[in-house]
Tab-separated table of C-alpha atoms in Angstrom:
chain	number	residue	atom	x	y	z
P	97	MET	CA	0.000	0.000	0.000
P	98	THR	CA	1.502	3.312	-1.098
P	99	GLU	CA	1.013	6.311	1.178
P	100	SER	CA	1.227	9.635	-0.642
P	101	ASP	CA	1.035	13.297	0.276
P	102	SER	CA	3.114	16.416	-0.319
P	103	TYR	CA	5.330	18.797	1.628
P	104	PHE	CA	7.088	22.146	1.308
P	105	TYR	CA	4.453	24.216	-0.488
P	106	ASN	CA	3.173	20.975	-2.097
P	107	PHE	CA	6.459	20.686	-4.007
P	108	ILE	CA	7.971	17.570	-2.409
P	109	PRO	CA	6.030	14.336	-2.964
P	110	ILE	CA	5.746	12.117	0.117
P	111	GLU	CA	5.647	8.489	-0.949
P	112	TYR	CA	6.375	5.311	0.978
P	113	ASN	CA	5.095	1.763	0.916
P	114	VAL	CA	3.647	0.119	3.988
P	115	SER	CA	1.219	-2.796	4.211
P	116	GLU	CA	-1.557	-3.007	6.783
P	117	MET	CA	0.407	-5.727	8.567
P	118	GLU	CA	3.568	-3.596	8.617
P	119	ARG	CA	1.575	-0.632	9.874
P	120	GLU	CA	0.160	-2.700	12.719
P	121	GLN	CA	3.600	-4.073	13.591
P	122	ILE	CA	5.109	-0.581	13.724
P	123	LEU	CA	2.357	0.811	15.945
P	124	THR	CA	2.528	-2.197	18.258
P	125	LYS	CA	6.264	-1.876	18.781
P	126	PHE	CA	6.432	1.921	18.615
P	127	PRO	CA	3.055	3.204	19.809
P	128	PRO	CA	2.298	6.925	19.457
P	129	PRO	CA	1.609	8.863	22.665
P	130	THR	CA	-1.866	8.949	24.179
P	131	LEU	CA	-3.496	12.255	23.372
P	132	PRO	CA	-5.906	13.908	25.802
P	133	ASP	CA	-9.640	13.463	25.370
P	134	LYS	CA	-12.020	16.398	25.286
P	135	GLY	CA	-12.363	16.333	29.057
P	136	GLU	CA	-8.642	17.047	29.402
P	137	TYR	CA	-8.722	20.036	27.058
P	138	PHE	CA	-9.705	23.190	28.922
P	139	ASN	CA	-9.833	26.560	27.187
P	140	LEU	CA	-10.572	29.399	29.568
P	141	GLN	CA	-11.818	31.589	26.730
P	142	ASN	CA	-14.667	29.152	26.090
P	143	GLU	CA	-15.933	29.388	29.676
P	144	VAL	CA	-18.759	31.640	30.885
P	145	ALA	CA	-18.087	34.036	33.745
P	146	GLY	CA	-19.332	32.564	37.003
P	147	ASN	CA	-18.714	28.952	35.970
P	148	ASN	CA	-17.145	26.659	38.546
P	149	VAL	CA	-14.216	24.730	37.053
P	150	ARG	CA	-11.945	21.943	38.219
P	151	ILE	CA	-8.795	21.487	36.129
P	152	ARG	CA	-5.177	20.310	36.210
P	153	VAL	CA	-2.600	22.935	35.256
P	154	LEU	CA	1.094	23.766	35.101
P	155	LEU	CA	2.487	26.556	37.248
P	156	ASN	CA	4.344	29.216	35.286
P	157	ASP	CA	5.032	31.783	38.009
P	158	PHE	CA	3.467	33.523	40.997
P	159	ASN	CA	3.959	36.432	43.372
P	160	VAL	CA	2.336	37.990	46.421
P	161	GLN	CA	0.610	41.320	45.777
P	162	MET	CA	-1.410	43.803	47.833
P	163	THR	CA	-4.926	45.096	47.267
P	164	LYS	CA	-5.868	48.767	47.527
P	165	THR	CA	-7.042	48.035	51.073
P	166	ASN	CA	-3.602	46.621	51.903
P	167	LYS	CA	-4.632	42.960	51.929
P	168	GLN	CA	-2.304	40.396	50.365
P	169	PHE	CA	-3.265	37.884	47.688
P	170	LEU	CA	-1.544	35.436	45.344
P	171	LYS	CA	-1.301	36.375	41.677
P	172	ILE	CA	-0.593	33.192	39.730
P	173	ARG	CA	-0.006	32.355	36.087
P	174	PHE	CA	-0.763	28.795	35.003
P	175	SER	CA	-0.802	27.128	31.590
P	176	ASN	CA	-2.208	24.067	29.873
P	177	ASN	CA	-2.311	22.759	26.304
P	178	ALA	CA	-4.646	25.627	25.302
P	179	GLY	CA	-2.463	28.458	26.564
P	180	THR	CA	-1.983	30.711	29.600
P	181	ILE	CA	-4.424	30.950	32.512
P	182	ASN	CA	-4.226	33.972	34.802
P	183	ALA	CA	-5.500	33.407	38.331
P	184	LYS	CA	-5.605	34.854	41.829
P	185	MET	CA	-6.175	33.479	45.306
P	186	TRP	CA	-7.445	35.701	48.113
P	187	ASP	CA	-5.881	35.444	51.545
P	188	ASN	CA	-8.877	33.798	53.187
P	189	GLN	CA	-8.020	31.999	56.410
P	190	GLY	CA	-4.280	32.342	55.817
P	191	ALA	CA	-4.380	31.003	52.246
P	192	VAL	CA	-1.277	32.914	51.108
P	193	GLU	CA	0.947	31.621	53.901
P	194	LYS	CA	-0.458	28.101	53.472
P	195	HIS	CA	-0.051	27.827	49.695
P	196	GLN	CA	3.153	29.777	49.006
P	197	PRO	CA	5.418	26.863	50.101
P	198	LEU	CA	3.455	24.514	47.825
P	199	LEU	CA	3.893	26.869	44.873
P	200	ASP	CA	7.631	27.004	45.598
P	201	LYS	CA	7.938	23.208	45.680
P	202	PHE	CA	5.517	21.839	43.060
P	203	SER	CA	4.672	22.677	39.460
P	204	ILE	CA	1.512	20.688	38.665
P	205	PHE	CA	-1.718	21.464	40.509
P	206	ASP	CA	-5.358	20.471	40.602
P	207	ILE	CA	-7.366	23.631	41.104
P	208	ASP	CA	-11.001	24.503	41.799
P	209	GLY	CA	-12.073	27.991	40.910
P	210	ILE	CA	-14.595	30.406	39.460
P	211	VAL	CA	-14.299	32.064	36.059
P	212	ASP	CA	-13.990	35.849	36.235
P	213	GLU	CA	-14.239	38.365	33.397
P	214	PHE	CA	-13.070	41.983	33.490
P	215	ARG	CA	-13.016	44.214	30.405
P	216	GLY	CA	-13.110	41.203	28.132
P	217	HIS	CA	-10.240	39.380	29.860
P	218	LYS	CA	-10.976	36.095	31.623
P	219	SER	CA	-9.202	34.716	34.666
P	220	LEU	CA	-9.819	32.397	37.596
P	221	THR	CA	-10.376	33.005	41.278
P	222	ILE	CA	-9.020	29.917	43.017
P	223	ASN	CA	-10.863	28.352	45.924
P	224	GLN	CA	-8.751	25.191	46.267
P	225	LEU	CA	-5.232	24.408	45.064
P	226	ASN	CA	-3.640	20.983	45.571
P	227	PRO	CA	-0.306	19.724	44.213
P	228	CYS	CA	-0.485	16.730	41.870
P	229	GLN	CA	2.175	14.087	42.472
P	230	GLU	CA	0.829	11.276	40.293
P	231	ASP	CA	2.078	10.434	36.799
P	232	ILE	CA	0.697	12.893	34.271
P	233	ASN	CA	0.160	12.960	30.525
P	234	PRO	CA	2.183	15.973	29.369
P	235	PHE	CA	-0.100	16.310	26.330
P	236	SER	CA	-2.886	17.412	28.673
P	237	LEU	CA	-0.691	20.237	30.010
P	238	LEU	CA	1.505	21.436	27.139
P	239	ALA	CA	0.895	22.468	23.536
P	240	TYR	CA	1.436	19.639	21.063
P	241	THR	CA	1.511	19.120	17.314
P	242	GLN	CA	-1.857	19.097	15.599
P	243	GLN	CA	-0.576	16.796	12.865
P	244	ASN	CA	-1.356	13.100	13.011
P	245	ILE	CA	1.339	11.574	15.241
P	246	GLU	CA	0.361	8.056	14.229
P	247	ASP	CA	0.990	8.888	10.567
P	248	LEU	CA	4.311	10.555	11.418
P	249	THR	CA	5.308	7.414	13.313
P	250	ILE	CA	4.472	5.141	10.369
P	251	GLU	CA	6.353	7.414	7.977
P	252	LEU	CA	9.466	7.542	10.175
P	253	PHE	CA	9.741	3.782	10.573
P	254	SER	CA	8.931	3.141	6.918
P	255	TYR	CA	12.021	5.171	6.071
P	256	LEU	CA	14.173	3.497	8.737
P	257	ASN	CA	13.086	-0.019	7.766
P	258	GLU	CA	14.253	0.470	4.180
P	259	LEU	CA	17.849	1.192	5.277
P	260	GLU	CA	20.592	-1.413	4.986
P	261	SER	CA	22.784	-2.615	7.851
P	262	PRO	CA	24.631	-1.323	9.782
P	263	PHE	CA	22.664	1.938	9.466
P	264	LYS	CA	19.303	0.282	10.001
P	265	ASP	CA	20.685	-1.465	13.084
P	266	ILE	CA	21.950	1.826	14.527
P	267	ALA	CA	18.702	3.675	13.837
P	268	LEU	CA	16.374	1.008	15.221
P	269	ALA	CA	18.584	0.453	18.280
P	270	ALA	CA	18.208	4.147	19.115
P	271	MET	CA	14.443	4.056	18.669
P	272	ASN	CA	14.111	0.836	20.697
P	273	ARG	CA	15.830	2.601	23.553
P	274	PHE	CA	14.462	6.156	23.277
P	275	TRP	CA	11.097	5.949	21.504
P	276	ASP	CA	8.932	6.605	24.567
P	277	GLN	CA	10.583	9.999	24.965
P	278	PHE	CA	11.511	10.710	21.326
P	279	ARG	CA	7.833	10.591	20.316
P	280	ILE	CA	6.771	13.327	22.773
P	281	ARG	CA	9.661	15.771	22.893
P	282	PRO	CA	9.820	19.300	21.466
P	283	ALA	CA	12.586	20.343	19.090
P	284	ALA	CA	12.964	23.805	20.645
P	285	LYS	CA	11.560	26.134	23.276
P	286	GLY	CA	11.030	29.053	20.921
P	287	PHE	CA	12.005	29.299	17.270
P	288	HIS	CA	10.610	26.176	15.584
P	289	HIS	CA	8.814	22.929	16.488
P	290	ASN	CA	8.482	24.251	20.042
P	291	TYR	CA	5.733	21.882	21.184
P	292	LEU	CA	5.329	18.238	22.143
P	293	GLY	CA	5.857	15.997	19.131
P	294	GLY	CA	8.024	18.659	17.515
P	295	LEU	CA	11.176	16.523	17.503
P	296	LEU	CA	9.396	13.694	15.674
P	297	LYS	CA	7.816	16.050	13.151
P	298	HIS	CA	11.089	17.910	12.509
P	299	THR	CA	13.043	14.670	12.050
P	300	VAL	CA	10.512	13.348	9.538
P	301	GLY	CA	10.577	16.732	7.781
P	302	LEU	CA	14.336	16.502	7.221
P	303	MET	CA	13.946	12.975	5.901
P	304	ARG	CA	11.360	14.170	3.378
P	305	PHE	CA	13.790	16.771	2.053
P	306	ALA	CA	16.662	14.266	1.946
P	307	ARG	CA	14.577	11.668	0.098
P	308	TYR	CA	13.591	14.269	-2.459
P	309	ILE	CA	17.199	15.327	-3.021
P	310	LEU	CA	18.722	11.842	-3.103
P	311	LYS	CA	15.936	9.534	-4.301
P	312	GLN	CA	13.229	11.437	-6.128
P	313	GLU	CA	15.522	13.526	-8.321
P	314	GLU	CA	18.251	12.117	-10.561
P	315	ASN	CA	20.773	14.806	-9.646
P	316	HIS	CA	21.136	16.120	-6.103
P	317	TYR	CA	22.502	19.448	-7.318
P	318	LYS	CA	19.495	20.031	-9.556
P	319	ALA	CA	17.229	19.022	-6.677
P	320	THR	CA	18.923	21.536	-4.403
P	321	MET	CA	18.574	24.302	-6.982
P	322	LYS	CA	14.886	23.506	-7.430
P	323	LEU	CA	14.351	23.817	-3.673
P	324	ILE	CA	16.099	27.187	-3.658
P	325	SER	CA	13.771	28.288	-6.461
P	326	VAL	CA	10.795	27.330	-4.292
P	327	VAL	CA	12.211	29.465	-1.474
P	328	GLU	CA	12.723	32.410	-3.844
P	329	LYS	CA	9.104	32.198	-4.962
P	330	ALA	CA	7.876	31.914	-1.365
P	331	TYR	CA	9.938	34.966	-0.376
P	332	LYS	CA	8.482	36.996	-3.235
P	333	ASN	CA	4.995	35.985	-2.134
P	334	GLU	CA	5.808	37.067	1.432
P	335	LEU	CA	7.005	40.461	0.225
P	336	TRP	CA	3.999	40.972	-2.038
P	337	SER	CA	1.576	39.939	0.706
P	338	GLN	CA	3.190	42.376	3.126
P	339	LEU	CA	3.077	45.149	0.535
P	340	GLN	CA	-0.662	44.664	0.109
P	341	SER	CA	-1.382	44.375	3.820
P	342	SER	CA	-2.447	47.356	5.901
P	343	SER	CA	-1.647	45.628	9.203
P	344	THR	CA	1.618	45.753	11.152
P	345	PRO	CA	4.428	44.090	9.127
P	346	GLN	CA	5.168	40.552	10.242
P	347	GLN	CA	8.568	38.903	10.454
P	348	LEU	CA	9.370	37.395	7.050
P	349	VAL	CA	10.217	33.687	7.227
P	350	TRP	CA	12.607	33.698	4.275
P	351	LYS	CA	14.302	37.038	4.876
P	352	ASP	CA	18.124	36.894	4.467
P	353	THR	CA	18.071	33.201	3.469
P	354	ILE	CA	18.597	33.189	-0.303
P	355	ASP	CA	22.259	34.203	-0.251
P	356	HIS	CA	23.000	31.637	2.436
P	357	LEU	CA	21.364	28.831	0.447
P	358	TYR	CA	23.404	29.690	-2.646
P	359	LYS	CA	26.560	29.850	-0.526
P	360	MET	CA	25.834	26.331	0.739
P	361	LEU	CA	25.183	25.177	-2.827
P	362	GLN	CA	28.607	26.484	-3.846
P	363	GLY	CA	30.128	24.576	-0.945
P	364	MET	CA	28.371	21.403	-2.095
P	365	MET	CA	29.878	21.832	-5.545
P	366	GLU	CA	33.342	21.321	-4.076
P	367	HIS	CA	32.272	17.694	-3.563
P	368	ARG	CA	30.838	17.128	-7.043
P	369	GLU	CA	32.817	13.893	-7.452
P	370	ALA	CA	31.350	12.388	-4.269
P	371	GLN	CA	28.194	10.287	-4.338
P	372	PRO	CA	26.054	10.903	-1.232
P	373	ASN	CA	25.425	7.890	0.999
P	374	TYR	CA	21.643	7.823	1.447
P	375	ASP	CA	21.570	5.386	4.379
P	376	LEU	CA	24.270	7.322	6.212
P	377	MET	CA	22.354	10.533	5.511
P	378	MET	CA	19.075	9.241	6.942
P	379	THR	CA	20.762	7.827	10.050
P	380	SER	CA	22.545	11.127	10.636
P	381	ILE	CA	19.214	12.946	10.372
P	382	LEU	CA	17.730	10.672	13.040
P	383	PHE	CA	20.592	11.577	15.388
P	384	HIS	CA	21.048	15.238	14.406
P	385	ASP	CA	18.669	16.516	17.109
P	386	ILE	CA	18.389	13.444	19.335
P	387	GLY	CA	20.531	15.315	21.875
P	388	LYS	CA	17.506	17.518	22.535
P	389	LEU	CA	16.241	14.666	24.685
P	390	LEU	CA	18.839	15.913	27.165
P	391	GLU	CA	18.996	19.604	26.262
P	392	TYR	CA	15.375	20.463	27.126
P	393	ASP	CA	13.218	19.899	30.175
P	394	HIS	CA	9.457	19.928	30.693
P	395	ALA	CA	6.707	18.180	32.620
P	396	GLY	CA	6.600	14.523	31.609
P	397	LYS	CA	10.272	14.263	30.713
P	398	THR	CA	12.253	11.362	32.163
P	399	PHE	CA	16.010	11.254	32.580
P	400	ASP	CA	16.811	7.819	31.126
P	401	GLU	CA	19.053	9.385	28.477
P	402	PHE	CA	21.352	10.789	31.165
P	403	LYS	CA	21.512	7.359	32.810
P	404	PHE	CA	22.307	5.757	29.444
P	405	LEU	CA	25.193	8.124	28.700
P	406	PHE	CA	26.491	8.371	32.261
P	407	PRO	CA	25.574	5.093	34.019
P	408	THR	CA	28.056	5.448	36.907
P	409	ALA	CA	27.113	9.045	37.780
P	410	ASP	CA	25.106	10.142	40.807
P	411	HIS	CA	21.680	10.987	39.367
P	412	SER	CA	20.059	12.221	42.576
P	413	ASN	CA	19.890	15.752	41.121
P	414	THR	CA	17.133	14.661	38.741
P	415	GLU	CA	14.959	12.782	41.227
P	416	ASN	CA	13.025	15.751	42.597
P	417	ARG	CA	13.395	18.150	39.667
P	418	LYS	CA	10.582	20.702	39.487
P	419	GLN	CA	9.283	20.507	35.923
P	420	ALA	CA	6.802	22.768	34.183
P	421	GLY	CA	6.720	24.205	30.656
P	422	ILE	CA	9.390	23.712	28.003
P	423	THR	CA	12.702	25.125	29.190
P	424	MET	CA	16.417	24.444	28.913
P	425	ASP	CA	17.577	21.566	31.104
P	426	GLU	CA	19.866	22.933	33.802
P	427	LEU	CA	22.492	20.300	32.941
P	428	GLY	CA	21.751	19.912	29.230
P	429	VAL	CA	22.313	23.589	28.506
P	430	MET	CA	25.927	23.183	29.647
P	431	VAL	CA	26.635	20.729	26.810
P	432	GLY	CA	24.005	21.236	24.114
P	433	HIS	CA	22.187	18.875	21.798
P	434	ILE	CA	24.921	18.673	19.166
P	435	PRO	CA	27.639	17.137	21.393
P	436	TYR	CA	24.968	14.996	23.062
P	437	GLY	CA	23.993	13.688	19.628
P	438	VAL	CA	27.550	12.525	18.996
P	439	LEU	CA	27.766	10.927	22.453
P	440	THR	CA	24.475	9.118	21.895
P	441	LEU	CA	25.499	7.806	18.470
P	442	SER	CA	28.801	6.493	19.832
P	443	LYS	CA	27.149	4.929	22.865
P	444	ILE	CA	24.478	3.175	20.776
P	445	ILE	CA	27.102	1.669	18.465
P	446	GLU	CA	29.212	0.535	21.422
P	447	THR	CA	26.344	-0.760	23.583
P	448	GLU	CA	24.714	-2.698	20.737
P	449	ASN	CA	28.098	-3.962	19.494
P	450	ILE	CA	27.325	-2.836	15.929
P	451	ARG	CA	30.089	-3.303	13.387
P	452	VAL	CA	30.477	-0.136	11.344
P	453	SER	CA	33.506	1.323	9.609
P	454	LEU	CA	35.545	4.016	11.327
P	455	GLU	CA	35.014	6.205	8.255
P	456	ASP	CA	31.223	5.941	8.487
P	457	ILE	CA	31.281	6.747	12.205
P	458	HIS	CA	33.228	9.910	11.448
P	459	GLN	CA	30.947	10.821	8.555
P	460	MET	CA	27.831	10.542	10.742
P	461	THR	CA	29.540	12.387	13.569
P	462	HIS	CA	30.519	15.135	11.158
P	463	CYS	CA	26.923	15.476	9.963
P	464	ILE	CA	25.701	15.923	13.537
P	465	LEU	CA	28.442	18.436	14.359
P	466	CYS	CA	27.903	20.610	11.271
P	467	HIS	CA	24.131	20.493	10.776
P	468	HIS	CA	23.724	24.118	11.959
P	469	GLY	CA	25.988	25.139	9.083
P	470	LEU	CA	27.963	27.982	10.642
P	471	PRO	CA	29.809	28.338	13.964
P	472	GLU	CA	27.839	31.487	14.785
P	473	TRP	CA	24.657	29.393	14.440
P	474	GLY	CA	25.969	26.698	16.776
P	475	ALA	CA	27.809	24.364	14.403
P	476	CYS	CA	30.857	22.679	15.930
P	477	ILE	CA	32.698	22.703	12.590
P	478	ARG	CA	33.822	25.799	10.681
P	479	SER	CA	32.006	24.551	7.570
P	480	PRO	CA	30.784	21.168	6.258
P	481	GLN	CA	33.544	18.987	4.832
P	482	SER	CA	31.454	16.372	3.030
P	483	ILE	CA	28.524	16.265	0.645
P	484	GLU	CA	26.390	14.713	3.387
P	485	GLY	CA	27.419	17.509	5.756
P	486	TYR	CA	26.183	20.145	3.331
P	487	ILE	CA	22.941	18.305	2.627
P	488	ILE	CA	22.038	17.814	6.296
P	489	HIS	CA	22.546	21.513	6.963
P	490	PHE	CA	20.557	22.419	3.874
P	491	VAL	CA	17.550	20.280	4.826
P	492	ASP	CA	17.679	21.335	8.496
P	493	PHE	CA	17.769	24.989	7.462
P	494	LEU	CA	14.785	24.584	5.137
P	495	ASP	CA	12.639	22.535	7.511
P	496	SER	CA	13.184	24.744	10.541
P	497	ARG	CA	12.081	27.821	8.601
P	498	TYR	CA	9.299	26.193	6.624
P	499	GLU	CA	7.775	25.168	9.965
P	500	ASN	CA	6.918	28.818	10.582
P	501	THR	CA	4.792	28.962	7.403
P	502	GLU	CA	2.568	25.976	8.157
P	503	GLU	CA	-0.965	26.683	9.321
P	504	ILE	CA	-1.360	23.287	11.015
P	505	LYS	CA	1.696	22.485	13.112
């Protein structure tokens, strides 16, 4: 059964073969995360003033403030998968003194309150606030991709299953070990794919670009030039749309990108005699951002990746970590996802005792290290030194920016 769709302004065809049996096998071994039902999706803006509500929320921040009559109260900002929820709690029967230590210690709460509305802005007045210490589904508390995660899962493993050994062995070993977390994680906290499921979606996006360049076109240089032409057209459309708009100018997605893409194309041309290794390319894409499992923190994250990389370390620091919205991990930010990606690749190969050439290990490592393209953008290499290195930067650059044009993320 051939699955087909399109990507990147409907320019890149998405095609892969998967039977019903294969689909069932993939979803059994690599199940997508459980998404919240309607009862777990609370949007304050849909509530009527005066309604009593009982919901589970994430704590963003809080402070103690004073009323005009010099009485203290708690001003609190929560969030869930629908956005931010502003709230307050009056100091009835010592409520401020009672609840401030809980707000300092915990980040997930079950709250009972009443919907308020003032000048069109809705908030909550909290009557009861209790910390939640049971296992939670982060998808009920944080924004997540609106694309079909089951389909993204099938697409990812259809691509991985077509690889040859040892690359298939490396890729599937990583997913066997990390899938439970890989499937839910964001790919950023701000710029792109900054929601649960973002890492999966971004990884599949890069693979779509790479398949187009290396499989769907006869010449990877022509394919690259065609993609640049698509960007040029999209940029012109952005400029024209802004020219016709009477509203405040928006940030242009493709501003200052054309020259960089042509510069990367020129760099690729220095390797015109080299034939790109497709299997190596796809495996490198899988690992290019896998270090974000360690670089970011949020409610629902586990710390198994740290234990895998550093099994003899004292991990007590992570046991009582206060987790809330997507943020930089206090340890992960000291290293970054690019070095972590290299460490994870090396550890997988060693732990699974996979035989792979020293040259291929260095080629994959190089792809991970240079996928940001330039040192000032975070690359660990001055510039790519292989055709695969240029391609992985090219597809990462395109996918991360294209993300900001999609209506359904």
